[in-house]
Structure formats: C-alpha cells, structure tokens
Coordinates of N, CA and C in Angstrom, one line a residue:
M1 N -31.1 -43.2 59.2 CA -31.1 -42.9 57.8 C -31.5 -44.2 57.0
S2 N -32.4 -44.0 56.0 CA -32.8 -45.1 55.3 C -32.1 -45.2 53.9
N3 N -31.9 -46.4 53.5 CA -31.2 -46.6 52.2 C -32.0 -46.1 51.0
R4 N -33.3 -46.5 51.1 CA -34.2 -46.1 50.0 C -34.6 -44.6 50.1
F5 N -35.1 -44.1 49.0 CA -35.5 -42.7 49.0 C -36.8 -42.5 49.7
D6 N -36.8 -41.6 50.7 CA -38.0 -41.3 51.5 C -38.4 -39.8 51.3
P7 N -39.3 -39.5 50.5 CA -39.7 -38.1 50.3 C -40.2 -37.4 51.6
Y8 N -40.8 -38.2 52.4 CA -41.3 -37.6 53.7 C -40.1 -37.2 54.6
Q9 N -39.2 -38.2 54.7 CA -38.0 -37.9 55.5 C -37.2 -36.8 54.9
Y10 N -37.1 -36.7 53.6 CA -36.4 -35.6 53.0 C -37.0 -34.3 53.4
Q11 N -38.3 -34.2 53.3 CA -39.0 -33.0 53.6 C -38.7 -32.5 55.0
F12 N -38.6 -33.5 55.9 CA -38.5 -33.2 57.3 C -37.0 -33.1 57.7
D13 N -36.1 -33.6 56.8 CA -34.7 -33.5 57.0 C -33.9 -32.9 55.9
P14 N -34.0 -31.6 55.8 CA -33.3 -30.9 54.7 C -31.8 -31.1 54.7
L15 N -31.2 -31.2 55.9 CA -29.8 -31.5 56.0 C -29.5 -32.8 55.4
S16 N -30.2 -33.8 55.7 CA -30.0 -35.2 55.2 C -30.1 -35.1 53.7
S17 N -31.1 -34.4 53.2 CA -31.3 -34.3 51.7 C -30.1 -33.6 51.1
F18 N -29.5 -32.6 51.8 CA -28.4 -31.9 51.3 C -27.1 -32.9 51.2
L19 N -26.9 -33.6 52.3 CA -25.8 -34.5 52.3 C -26.0 -35.6 51.2
R20 N -27.2 -36.1 51.1 CA -27.4 -37.2 50.1 C -27.2 -36.6 48.7
S21 N -27.6 -35.3 48.5 CA -27.5 -34.7 47.2 C -26.0 -34.7 46.8
K22 N -25.1 -34.5 47.8 CA -23.7 -34.4 47.6 C -23.1 -35.8 47.3
V23 N -23.7 -36.8 48.0 CA -23.2 -38.1 47.8 C -23.6 -38.7 46.4
V24 N -24.9 -38.5 46.1 CA -25.5 -39.0 44.9 C -25.0 -38.2 43.7

C-alpha cells in the first residue's frame, strides 16, 4: 500500500479504495 494517492492502484484495487474511502 502506498501512502500517496495512486489512481492506477485504485483502479486495480477496488478493495483498497473502499478501505481508504472509509479511513479518509
């Protein structure tokens, strides 16, 4: 997991995006 925002990683990791969405 990267600290900075990675649009590419988000697109490939929907779960990560979901978790981050909850944290942020």
